Coordinates of C-alpha atoms in Angstrom, one line a residue:
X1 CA 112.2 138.8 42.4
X2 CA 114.5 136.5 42.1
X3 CA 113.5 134.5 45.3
X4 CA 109.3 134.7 44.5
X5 CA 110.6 133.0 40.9
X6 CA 111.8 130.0 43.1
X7 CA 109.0 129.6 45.5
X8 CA 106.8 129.3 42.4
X9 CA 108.7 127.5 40.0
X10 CA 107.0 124.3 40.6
X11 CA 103.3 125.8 41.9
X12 CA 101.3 123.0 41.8
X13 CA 104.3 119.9 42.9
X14 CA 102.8 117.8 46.1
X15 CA 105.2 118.7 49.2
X16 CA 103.6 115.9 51.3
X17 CA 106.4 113.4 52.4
X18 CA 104.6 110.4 54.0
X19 CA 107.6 109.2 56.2
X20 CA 108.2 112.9 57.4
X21 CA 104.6 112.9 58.6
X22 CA 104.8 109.5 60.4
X23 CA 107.7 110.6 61.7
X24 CA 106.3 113.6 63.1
X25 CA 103.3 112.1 64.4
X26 CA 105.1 109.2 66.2
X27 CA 107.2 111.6 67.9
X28 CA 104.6 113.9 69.0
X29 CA 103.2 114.4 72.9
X30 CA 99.7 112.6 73.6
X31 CA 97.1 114.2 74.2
X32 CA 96.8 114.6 78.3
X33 CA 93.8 116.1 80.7
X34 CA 93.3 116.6 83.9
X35 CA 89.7 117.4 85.7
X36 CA 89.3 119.9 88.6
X37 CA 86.8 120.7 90.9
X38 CA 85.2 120.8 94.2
X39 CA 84.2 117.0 95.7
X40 CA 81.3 115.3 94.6
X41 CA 81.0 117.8 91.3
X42 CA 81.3 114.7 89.1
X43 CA 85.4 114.8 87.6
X44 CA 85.6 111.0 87.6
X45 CA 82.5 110.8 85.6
X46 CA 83.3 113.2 83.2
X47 CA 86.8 111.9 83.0
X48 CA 85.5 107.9 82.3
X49 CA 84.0 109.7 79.5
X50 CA 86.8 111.5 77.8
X51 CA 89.0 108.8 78.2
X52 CA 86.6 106.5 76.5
X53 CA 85.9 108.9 73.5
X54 CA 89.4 110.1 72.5
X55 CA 91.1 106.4 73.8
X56 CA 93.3 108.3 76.3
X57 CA 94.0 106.4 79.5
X58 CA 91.8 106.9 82.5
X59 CA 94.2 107.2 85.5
X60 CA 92.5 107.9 88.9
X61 CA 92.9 106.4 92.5
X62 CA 90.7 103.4 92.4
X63 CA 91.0 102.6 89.2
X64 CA 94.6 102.3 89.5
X65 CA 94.2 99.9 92.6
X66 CA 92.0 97.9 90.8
X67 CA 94.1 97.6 87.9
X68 CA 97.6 96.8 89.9
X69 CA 95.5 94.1 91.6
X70 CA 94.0 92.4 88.9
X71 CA 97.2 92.1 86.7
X72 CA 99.2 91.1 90.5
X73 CA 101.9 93.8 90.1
X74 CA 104.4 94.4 92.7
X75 CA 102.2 97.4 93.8
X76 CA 98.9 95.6 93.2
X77 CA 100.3 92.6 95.9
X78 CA 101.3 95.4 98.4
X79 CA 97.8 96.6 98.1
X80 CA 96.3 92.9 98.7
X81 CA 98.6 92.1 101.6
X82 CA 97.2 95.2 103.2
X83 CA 93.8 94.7 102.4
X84 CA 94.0 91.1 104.1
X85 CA 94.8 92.4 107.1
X86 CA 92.3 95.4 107.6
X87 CA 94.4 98.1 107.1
X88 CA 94.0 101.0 104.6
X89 CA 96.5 101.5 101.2
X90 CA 98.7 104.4 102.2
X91 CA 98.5 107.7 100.1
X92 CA 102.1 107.3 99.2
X93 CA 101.4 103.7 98.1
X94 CA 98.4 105.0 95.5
X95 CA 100.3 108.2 94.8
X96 CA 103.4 106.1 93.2
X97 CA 101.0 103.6 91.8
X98 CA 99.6 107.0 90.0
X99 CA 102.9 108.3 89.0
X100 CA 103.6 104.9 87.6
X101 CA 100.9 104.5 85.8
X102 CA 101.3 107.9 83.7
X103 CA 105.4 107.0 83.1
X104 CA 104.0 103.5 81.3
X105 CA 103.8 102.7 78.0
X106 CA 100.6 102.8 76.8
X107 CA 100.2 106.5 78.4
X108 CA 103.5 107.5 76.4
X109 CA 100.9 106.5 73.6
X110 CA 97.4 107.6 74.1
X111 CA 97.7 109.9 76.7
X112 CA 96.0 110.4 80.1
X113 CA 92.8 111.7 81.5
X114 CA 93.4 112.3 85.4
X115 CA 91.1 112.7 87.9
X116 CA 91.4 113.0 91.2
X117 CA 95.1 114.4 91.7
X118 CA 95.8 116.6 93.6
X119 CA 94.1 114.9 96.3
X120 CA 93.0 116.2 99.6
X121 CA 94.8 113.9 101.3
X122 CA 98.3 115.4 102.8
X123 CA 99.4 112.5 104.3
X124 CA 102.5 111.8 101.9
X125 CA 102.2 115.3 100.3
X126 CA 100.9 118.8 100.2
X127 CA 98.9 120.0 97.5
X128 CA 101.1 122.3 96.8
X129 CA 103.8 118.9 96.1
X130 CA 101.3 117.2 94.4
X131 CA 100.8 120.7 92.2
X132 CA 104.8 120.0 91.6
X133 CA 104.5 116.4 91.0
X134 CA 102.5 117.4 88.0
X135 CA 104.2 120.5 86.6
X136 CA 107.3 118.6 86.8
X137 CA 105.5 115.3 84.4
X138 CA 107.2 114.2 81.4
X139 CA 103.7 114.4 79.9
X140 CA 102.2 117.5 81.6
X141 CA 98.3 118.2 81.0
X142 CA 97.7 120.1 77.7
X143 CA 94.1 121.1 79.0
X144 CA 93.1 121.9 82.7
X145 CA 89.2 121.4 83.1
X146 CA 87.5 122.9 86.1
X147 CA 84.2 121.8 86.7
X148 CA 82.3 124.5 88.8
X149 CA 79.6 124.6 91.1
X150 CA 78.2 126.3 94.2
X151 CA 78.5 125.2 97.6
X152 CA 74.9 124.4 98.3
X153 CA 74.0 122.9 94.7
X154 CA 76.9 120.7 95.4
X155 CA 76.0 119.8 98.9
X156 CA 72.2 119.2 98.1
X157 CA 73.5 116.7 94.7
X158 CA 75.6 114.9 97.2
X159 CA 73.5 114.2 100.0
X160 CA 70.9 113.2 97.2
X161 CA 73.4 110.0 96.1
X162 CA 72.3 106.6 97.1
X163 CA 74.5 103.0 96.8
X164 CA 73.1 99.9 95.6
X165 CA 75.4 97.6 98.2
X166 CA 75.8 94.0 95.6
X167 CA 77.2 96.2 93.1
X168 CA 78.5 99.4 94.2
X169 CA 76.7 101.8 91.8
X170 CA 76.1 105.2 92.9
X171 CA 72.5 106.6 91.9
X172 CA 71.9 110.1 91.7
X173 CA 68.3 111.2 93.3
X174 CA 66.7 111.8 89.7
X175 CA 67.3 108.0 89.4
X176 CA 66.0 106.5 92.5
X177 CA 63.7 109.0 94.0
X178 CA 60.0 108.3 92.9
X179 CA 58.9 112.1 92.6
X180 CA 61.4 112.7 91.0
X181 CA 61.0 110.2 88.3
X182 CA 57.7 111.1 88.1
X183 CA 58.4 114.3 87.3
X184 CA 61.0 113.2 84.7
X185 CA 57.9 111.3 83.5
X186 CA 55.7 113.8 82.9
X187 CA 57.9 116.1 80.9
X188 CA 59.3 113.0 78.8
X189 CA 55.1 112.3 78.2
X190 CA 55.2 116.1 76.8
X191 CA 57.9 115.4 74.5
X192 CA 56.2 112.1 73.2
X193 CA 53.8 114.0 71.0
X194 CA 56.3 115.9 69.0
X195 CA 58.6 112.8 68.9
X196 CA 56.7 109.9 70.4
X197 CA 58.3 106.6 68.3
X198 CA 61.9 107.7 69.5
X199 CA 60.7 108.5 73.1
X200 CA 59.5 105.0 73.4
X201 CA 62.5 103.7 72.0
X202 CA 64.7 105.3 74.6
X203 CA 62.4 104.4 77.6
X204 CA 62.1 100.5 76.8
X205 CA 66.6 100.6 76.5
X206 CA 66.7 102.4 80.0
X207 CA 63.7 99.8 81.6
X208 CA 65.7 97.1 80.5
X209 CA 69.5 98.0 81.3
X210 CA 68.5 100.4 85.0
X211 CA 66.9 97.5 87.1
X212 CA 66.6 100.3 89.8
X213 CA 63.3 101.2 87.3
X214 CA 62.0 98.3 89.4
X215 CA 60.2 99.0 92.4
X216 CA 61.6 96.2 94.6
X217 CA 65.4 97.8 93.9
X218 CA 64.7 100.8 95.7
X219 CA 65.0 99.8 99.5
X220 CA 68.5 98.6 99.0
X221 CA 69.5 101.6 98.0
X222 CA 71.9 103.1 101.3
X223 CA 73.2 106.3 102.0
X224 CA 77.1 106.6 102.3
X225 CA 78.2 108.5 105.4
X226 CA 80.5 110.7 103.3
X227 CA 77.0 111.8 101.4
X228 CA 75.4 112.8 104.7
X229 CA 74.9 117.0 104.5
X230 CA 77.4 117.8 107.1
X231 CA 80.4 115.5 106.1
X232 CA 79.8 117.0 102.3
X233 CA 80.0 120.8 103.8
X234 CA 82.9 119.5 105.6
X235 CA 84.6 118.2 102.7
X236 CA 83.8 120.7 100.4
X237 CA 84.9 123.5 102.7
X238 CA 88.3 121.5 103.5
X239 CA 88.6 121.7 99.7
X240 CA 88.5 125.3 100.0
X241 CA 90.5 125.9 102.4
X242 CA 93.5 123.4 101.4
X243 CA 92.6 122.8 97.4
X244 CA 91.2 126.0 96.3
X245 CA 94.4 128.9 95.9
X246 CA 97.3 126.4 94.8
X247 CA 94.9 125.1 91.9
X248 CA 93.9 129.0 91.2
X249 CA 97.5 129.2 90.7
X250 CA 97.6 126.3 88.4
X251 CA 95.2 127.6 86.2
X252 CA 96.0 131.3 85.9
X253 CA 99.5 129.9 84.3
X254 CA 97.5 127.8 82.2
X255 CA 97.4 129.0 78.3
X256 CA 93.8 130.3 78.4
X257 CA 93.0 128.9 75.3
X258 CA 93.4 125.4 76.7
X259 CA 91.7 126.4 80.3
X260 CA 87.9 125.1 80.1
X261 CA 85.3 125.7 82.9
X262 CA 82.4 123.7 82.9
X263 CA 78.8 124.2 84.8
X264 CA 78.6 122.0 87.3
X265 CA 74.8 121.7 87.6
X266 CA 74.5 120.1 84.8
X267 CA 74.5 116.4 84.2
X268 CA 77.8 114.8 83.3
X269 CA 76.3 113.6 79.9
X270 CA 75.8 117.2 78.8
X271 CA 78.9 118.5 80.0
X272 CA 80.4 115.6 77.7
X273 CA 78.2 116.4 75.0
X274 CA 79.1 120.2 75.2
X275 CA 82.4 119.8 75.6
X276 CA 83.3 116.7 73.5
X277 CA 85.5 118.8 71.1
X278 CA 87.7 119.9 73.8
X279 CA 91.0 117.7 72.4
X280 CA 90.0 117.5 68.9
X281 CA 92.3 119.9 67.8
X282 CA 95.4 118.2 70.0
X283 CA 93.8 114.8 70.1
X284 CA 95.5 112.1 67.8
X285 CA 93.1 109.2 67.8
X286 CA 94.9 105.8 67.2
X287 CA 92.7 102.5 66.2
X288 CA 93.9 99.1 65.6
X289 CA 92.1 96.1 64.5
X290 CA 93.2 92.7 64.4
X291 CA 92.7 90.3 61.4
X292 CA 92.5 86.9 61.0
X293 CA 93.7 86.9 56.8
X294 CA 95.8 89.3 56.2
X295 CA 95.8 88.3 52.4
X296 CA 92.1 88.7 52.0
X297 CA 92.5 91.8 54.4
X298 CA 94.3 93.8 51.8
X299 CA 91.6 93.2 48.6
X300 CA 89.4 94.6 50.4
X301 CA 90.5 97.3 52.3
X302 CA 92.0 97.9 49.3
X303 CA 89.5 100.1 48.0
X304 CA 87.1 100.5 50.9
X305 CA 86.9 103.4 53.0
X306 CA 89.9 105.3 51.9
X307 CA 90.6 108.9 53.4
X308 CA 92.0 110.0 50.3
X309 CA 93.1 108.8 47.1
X310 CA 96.8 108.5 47.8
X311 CA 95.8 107.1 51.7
X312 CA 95.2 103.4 51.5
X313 CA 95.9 100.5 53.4
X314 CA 98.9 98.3 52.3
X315 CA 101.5 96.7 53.6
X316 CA 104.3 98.3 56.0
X317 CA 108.3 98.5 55.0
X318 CA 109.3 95.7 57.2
X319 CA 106.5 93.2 55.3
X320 CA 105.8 90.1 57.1
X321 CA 109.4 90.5 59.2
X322 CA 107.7 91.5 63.3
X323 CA 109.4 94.9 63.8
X324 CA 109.1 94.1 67.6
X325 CA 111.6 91.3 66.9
X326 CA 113.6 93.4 64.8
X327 CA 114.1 96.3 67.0
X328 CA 115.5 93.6 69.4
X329 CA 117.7 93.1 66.6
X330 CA 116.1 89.5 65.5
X331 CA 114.9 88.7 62.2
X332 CA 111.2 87.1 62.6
X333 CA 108.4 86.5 60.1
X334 CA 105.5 87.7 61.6
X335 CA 102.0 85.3 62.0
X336 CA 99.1 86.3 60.0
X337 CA 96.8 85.6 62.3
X338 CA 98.5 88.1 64.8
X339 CA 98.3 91.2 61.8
X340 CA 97.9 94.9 63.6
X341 CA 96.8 98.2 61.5
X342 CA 98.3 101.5 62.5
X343 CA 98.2 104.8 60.1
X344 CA 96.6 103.1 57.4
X345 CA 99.6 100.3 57.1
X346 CA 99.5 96.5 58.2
X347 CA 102.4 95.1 60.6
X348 CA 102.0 91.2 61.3
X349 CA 103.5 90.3 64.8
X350 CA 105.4 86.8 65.5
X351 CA 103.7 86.0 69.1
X352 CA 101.0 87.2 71.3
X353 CA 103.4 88.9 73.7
X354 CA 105.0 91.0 71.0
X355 CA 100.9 91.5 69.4
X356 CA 100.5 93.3 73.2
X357 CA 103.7 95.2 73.8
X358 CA 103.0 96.7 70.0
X359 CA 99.8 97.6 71.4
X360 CA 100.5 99.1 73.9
X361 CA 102.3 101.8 72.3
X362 CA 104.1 100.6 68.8
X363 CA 106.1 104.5 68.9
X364 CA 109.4 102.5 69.6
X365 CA 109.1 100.1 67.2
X366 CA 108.2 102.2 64.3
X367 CA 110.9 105.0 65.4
X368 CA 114.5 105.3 63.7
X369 CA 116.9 103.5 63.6
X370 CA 115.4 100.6 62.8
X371 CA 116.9 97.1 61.1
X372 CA 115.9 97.0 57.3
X373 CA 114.4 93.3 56.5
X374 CA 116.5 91.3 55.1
X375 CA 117.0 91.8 51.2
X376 CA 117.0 88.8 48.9
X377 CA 119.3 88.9 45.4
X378 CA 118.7 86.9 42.8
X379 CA 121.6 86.4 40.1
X380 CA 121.0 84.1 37.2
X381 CA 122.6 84.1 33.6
X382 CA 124.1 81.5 31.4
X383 CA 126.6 79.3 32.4
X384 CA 130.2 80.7 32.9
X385 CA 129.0 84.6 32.8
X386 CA 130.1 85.0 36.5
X387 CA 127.2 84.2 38.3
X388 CA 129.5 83.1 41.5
X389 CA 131.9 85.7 40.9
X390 CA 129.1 88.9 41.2
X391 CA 127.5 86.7 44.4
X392 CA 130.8 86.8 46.0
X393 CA 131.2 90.1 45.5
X394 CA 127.9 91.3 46.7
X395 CA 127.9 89.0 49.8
X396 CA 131.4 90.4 50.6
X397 CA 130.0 93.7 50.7
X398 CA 126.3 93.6 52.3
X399 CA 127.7 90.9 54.7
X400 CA 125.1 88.9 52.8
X401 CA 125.4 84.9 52.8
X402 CA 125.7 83.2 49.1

């Protein structure tokens, strides 16, 4: 009796401590993904997707190539020099530059949508060591998607794929085959009368941005040698014999609730649309926007757009002092024109570099222990009242300077 008297004795008091939930959210594990499935069923797509609407990293072969290269990393110069001279980047050269990339910053942040890994490729490793590789990550996947699909569905989709050369694009056969457009014409026609205004809307935006609508597109179009029908069967039944088991074991330890299979027939827009919600319930989505005045910045966000009456934006503990600089243990004053929002607050960063490596994942910055911004006395009173005395005595013991 005694103890129910205590748990209600202040009923209606407001438990909500606003630096235990930052706290909590900054030390928290990103959301991370990986897609499975069978080659040529469409996991890079889908992944591009998810990584774009819950602002997780995208982290698969190629992409990671193209990134090293264009920002001239160590790897990323490895990769050139063996370009230049004909030769092929080695699977243990892309499988470190993929390990890398999920132990960096910005992954530690957002989180990671993988594609592509376990690879069928053995050169370095076996699946079954690539399986290992990613049990054994500091930010394991918190959903496994498998994206299934028959053998001859997915063999008759990729031998339908066609390459515009200049630009790389790969065009499915509903996009450059001209029965099959017309087809796609017809039943869109159908649909015009219960919805026409829209319809027309929607065909002028894909006219104008697919320039494969054009007739004079279509004999550029090539077909890859990996999309011939007997190199898919071949690599599709490889999968199955190498990929298949080790990944069944994956997911059958997998918590079910967080195992999602996906129909492969479909188009990769309505497997995103369908499954869209799959992280929203692990998923913490992080925004920042830059300003130019910060000043002006606060009256009006003051009272604009607020997610509830005691969330608004303001300024953060450290002020104007750049907590980049100060968890390097220098004090600072941030530049306005450099001012970051995170979780509703306002940091202002002293240089471009520190604006990026904030950015990129601001968890260490914001994390205890931090340095405290300097604190400013002021002691005034009329003459002889110990003015100098009590400033003494207060430098003394905050180590402050008089």
């Amino acid at each position: 009796m005694t103890s129910q008297d205590e748990n209600q004795a202040q009923p209606f008091a407001d438990i909500f401590d606003e630096d235990e939930a930052e706290n909590f959210f900054l030390l928290s594990k990103p959301t991370c993904l990986i897609i499975l499935g069978k080659p040529g069923s469409g996991k890079k797509t889908l992944a591009r997707k998810l990584a774009q609407m819950w602002k997780c990293i995208f982290i698969e072969a190629l992409e990671v190539i193209k990134t090293n290269i264009h920002e001239e990393t160590e790897y990323g110069l490895k990769c050139q020099e063996l370009l230049f001279k004909g030769q092929s980047i080695s699977e243990e050269l892309v499988t470190e530059m993929i390990l890398k990339k999920i132990e960096s910053p910005e992954v530690a942040h957002f989180g990671y949508v993988l594609s592509g890994f376990p690879s069928l490729s053995e050169e370095y490793m076996t699946v079954s060591q690539q399986i290992e590789k990613i049990k054994n990550l500091k930010l394991k996947p918190d959903f496994l998607i498998n994206i299934k699909c028959s053998d001859y569905d997915l063999c008759q989709r990729i031998s339908g794929q066609r390459q515009h050369p200049d630009s790389g694009r790969v065009y499915q056969r509903n996009q450059w085959d001209p029965s099959v457009i017309g087809k796609h014409k017809k039943e869109k026609d159908q649909l015009e009368e219960e919805n026409e205004e829209e319809d027309e809307e929607q065909e002028e935006e894909e006219t104008a941005e697919d320039p494969l609508m054009v007739s004079e597109f279509l004999h550029q179009l090539v077909q890859r040698p990996e999309d011939i029908t007997e190199n898919a069967e071949e690599r599709v039944g490889k999968y199955k014999d190498i990929m298949l088991h080790p990944l069944e074991d994956l997911m059958a330890e997998q918590d079910c609730r967080y195992l999602i299979e996906l129909d492969g027939n479909q188009q990769p827009d309505d497997l995103f649309v369908n499954k869209a919600w799959v992280a929203s319930d692990k998923n913490y989505i992080c925004c920042y926007c830059c300003f130019n005045k910060q000043d002006e910045l606060f009256r009006v966000l003051s009272s604009y757009k607020l997610i509830a009456h005691r969330y608004r934006w303001r300024r953060s503990r450290w002020g104007q002092a750049c907590p980049v600089a100060l968890k390097q243990g220098d004090i600072v004053m941030g530049n306005p024109d450099l001012a970051v929002s995170f979780l509703g607050k306002m940091y202002v960063l002293s240089s471009p570099e520190a604006l990026k490596t904030f950015m990129l994942n601001p968890r260490p910055y914001l994390l205890p222990p931090m340095p405290l911004p300097p604190c400013k006395v002021l002691v005034f009173g009329p003459p002889f009242s110990g003015r100098t005395t009590i400033c003494d005595l207060i430098a003394h013991k905050y180590k402050g300077k008089v």
